[in-house]
Coordinates of C-alpha atoms in Angstrom, one line a residue:
M1 CA -53.2 53.8 78.9
R2 CA -50.0 52.1 80.0
D3 CA -47.3 51.4 77.4
E4 CA -45.9 48.0 78.0
T5 CA -43.4 46.1 75.9
V6 CA -44.3 42.5 75.4
M7 CA -41.3 40.2 74.9
L8 CA -42.1 37.2 72.8
E9 CA -40.2 34.1 73.5
L10 CA -39.0 32.9 70.1
P11 CA -38.1 29.2 69.6
D12 CA -34.4 28.4 69.1
I13 CA -33.6 27.0 65.6
I14 CA -31.9 23.7 65.9
Q15 CA -29.8 22.7 62.9
R16 CA -28.5 19.2 63.4
P17 CA -28.1 17.4 60.1
D18 CA -26.0 14.8 61.8
L19 CA -29.1 13.5 63.5
Q20 CA -30.8 12.8 60.2
S21 CA -30.3 9.6 58.3
R22 CA -28.8 9.7 54.8
R23 CA -32.2 8.9 53.3
Q24 CA -33.8 11.9 55.2
R25 CA -31.1 14.2 54.0
G26 CA -31.5 12.9 50.4
V27 CA -35.2 13.5 50.5
F28 CA -34.7 17.0 51.9
A29 CA -32.2 17.8 49.1
L30 CA -34.5 16.4 46.4
L31 CA -37.5 18.4 47.7
S32 CA -35.3 21.5 48.0
G33 CA -34.1 21.0 44.4
L34 CA -37.6 20.6 43.2
G35 CA -38.7 23.7 45.0
W36 CA -35.9 25.7 43.4
M37 CA -36.8 24.3 40.0
L38 CA -40.4 25.4 40.5
W39 CA -39.3 28.8 41.7
L40 CA -37.1 29.3 38.6
Y41 CA -39.8 28.0 36.3
L42 CA -42.0 30.9 37.5
F43 CA -39.4 33.3 36.0
L44 CA -39.5 31.6 32.6
P45 CA -41.9 34.1 31.1
L46 CA -39.7 37.0 32.2
S47 CA -36.6 35.3 30.8
T48 CA -38.4 34.7 27.5
L49 CA -39.5 38.4 27.4
L50 CA -35.9 39.6 28.0
G51 CA -34.6 37.2 25.4
W52 CA -37.0 38.5 22.9
A53 CA -36.3 42.1 23.8
F54 CA -32.5 41.6 23.6
G55 CA -32.3 39.6 20.4
S56 CA -32.8 35.9 20.8
V57 CA -34.0 36.0 17.2
R58 CA -30.4 36.7 16.2
F59 CA -29.1 33.7 18.2
E60 CA -31.7 31.6 16.4
A61 CA -30.7 32.9 13.0
Y62 CA -26.9 32.6 13.4
V63 CA -26.7 29.4 15.5
I64 CA -29.8 27.3 15.1
D65 CA -30.8 28.0 11.5
S66 CA -27.3 28.3 10.1
H67 CA -26.5 24.6 9.3
E68 CA -22.8 25.2 8.6
H69 CA -22.2 26.8 12.0
S70 CA -24.8 25.3 14.3
W71 CA -23.1 22.1 15.4
A72 CA -19.7 23.7 15.8
S73 CA -21.2 26.6 17.8
L74 CA -23.3 24.4 19.9
S75 CA -20.5 22.0 20.7
I76 CA -18.3 25.0 21.7
Y77 CA -21.0 26.2 24.0
A78 CA -21.5 22.7 25.5
V79 CA -17.8 22.3 26.1
T80 CA -17.6 25.8 27.7
V81 CA -20.6 25.1 30.0
G82 CA -19.2 21.7 30.9
L83 CA -15.8 23.1 31.8
A84 CA -17.3 25.9 33.8
G85 CA -19.5 23.4 35.7
M86 CA -16.5 21.1 36.3
A87 CA -14.5 24.1 37.7
L88 CA -17.4 24.9 40.1
L89 CA -17.7 21.3 41.2
L90 CA -13.9 21.1 41.8
W91 CA -14.0 24.3 43.8
A92 CA -16.9 23.0 45.9
F93 CA -15.2 19.7 46.5
Y94 CA -12.0 21.5 47.5
N95 CA -13.9 23.7 50.0
Y96 CA -15.7 20.7 51.3
R97 CA -12.5 18.8 52.0
R98 CA -10.8 21.8 53.4
F99 CA -13.6 22.9 55.9
R100 CA -15.5 19.7 56.5
H101 CA -14.4 19.4 60.2
A102 CA -14.1 23.1 60.9
D103 CA -17.1 24.9 62.3
R104 CA -16.2 28.6 62.4
R105 CA -19.7 29.8 63.0
R106 CA -19.9 30.5 66.7
P107 CA -22.4 32.8 68.3
P108 CA -21.0 36.1 69.5
A109 CA -20.5 36.7 73.2
P110 CA -23.5 38.3 74.9
L111 CA -23.4 42.1 74.9
T112 CA -23.2 43.4 78.4
T113 CA -23.9 46.9 79.6
E114 CA -20.3 47.4 80.4
R115 CA -19.1 46.4 76.9
L116 CA -21.8 48.6 75.3
A117 CA -20.8 51.6 77.5
T118 CA -17.1 51.0 76.6
S119 CA -17.8 50.9 72.8
F120 CA -19.9 54.1 72.9
G121 CA -17.6 55.9 75.4
V122 CA -20.4 56.5 78.0
R123 CA -21.0 55.4 81.6
D124 CA -22.9 52.2 82.5
A125 CA -25.7 54.3 84.1
Q126 CA -26.2 56.2 80.9
V127 CA -26.5 53.0 78.9
E128 CA -29.1 51.7 81.3
H129 CA -31.0 55.0 81.0
L130 CA -30.9 54.7 77.2
Q131 CA -32.2 51.2 77.4
R132 CA -35.2 52.3 79.5
S133 CA -36.1 55.3 77.3
H134 CA -38.3 54.9 74.3
V135 CA -37.3 57.9 72.2
T136 CA -33.7 59.1 72.3
T137 CA -31.6 61.7 70.5
L138 CA -27.8 61.4 70.5
R139 CA -25.7 64.4 69.6
H140 CA -22.2 63.7 68.2
D141 CA -19.1 65.8 67.7
A142 CA -17.1 66.0 64.5
W143 CA -15.2 62.8 65.4
G144 CA -18.3 60.8 66.1
H145 CA -18.2 60.8 69.9
I146 CA -21.4 61.1 71.8
V147 CA -21.6 64.6 73.4
A148 CA -25.2 64.8 74.5
I149 CA -28.1 62.4 75.2
E150 CA -31.7 63.7 75.1
T151 CA -34.7 61.5 75.8
V152 CA -38.4 62.4 75.6
S153 CA -38.7 62.9 79.4
G154 CA -35.7 65.3 79.2
P155 CA -32.0 65.3 79.0
C156 CA -30.0 62.5 80.6
S157 CA -29.2 63.4 84.2
E158 CA -25.5 62.7 83.8
A159 CA -23.3 64.9 81.6
I160 CA -21.1 63.4 78.9
E161 CA -17.4 64.1 79.3

């Protein structure tokens, strides 16, 4: 039986939100938000169980049932959550304004045999031999340099220097 490697051609992912209308982006954001809400809703029983295990009864007794402290405590919590939310929104707006026209995500340069050989400290022919072999054992010295290459068919014909 012959061992062949089948290369599948994967489609390129095209991300071009500038080609979508404002309405399409809004609908996508709404659907995405609804999906995340549904996903988080699925974890509600787990959060209820954890709250019960770690003392949500205490929270209810000290904050909800205690009439002299409930409004004061809840208002402090609401202000704290509001301030934290505002800080996050300000940070997001700052980052949006700062990086809105800068696209730093560039694909890396294609890895050539020469660059790979240089990074490992071996010859181009050895890299090509490694790429053709299916099972390879690399031996390293104490400093991490490759000192020996062994493949299933036998050791590499060229010695490592």
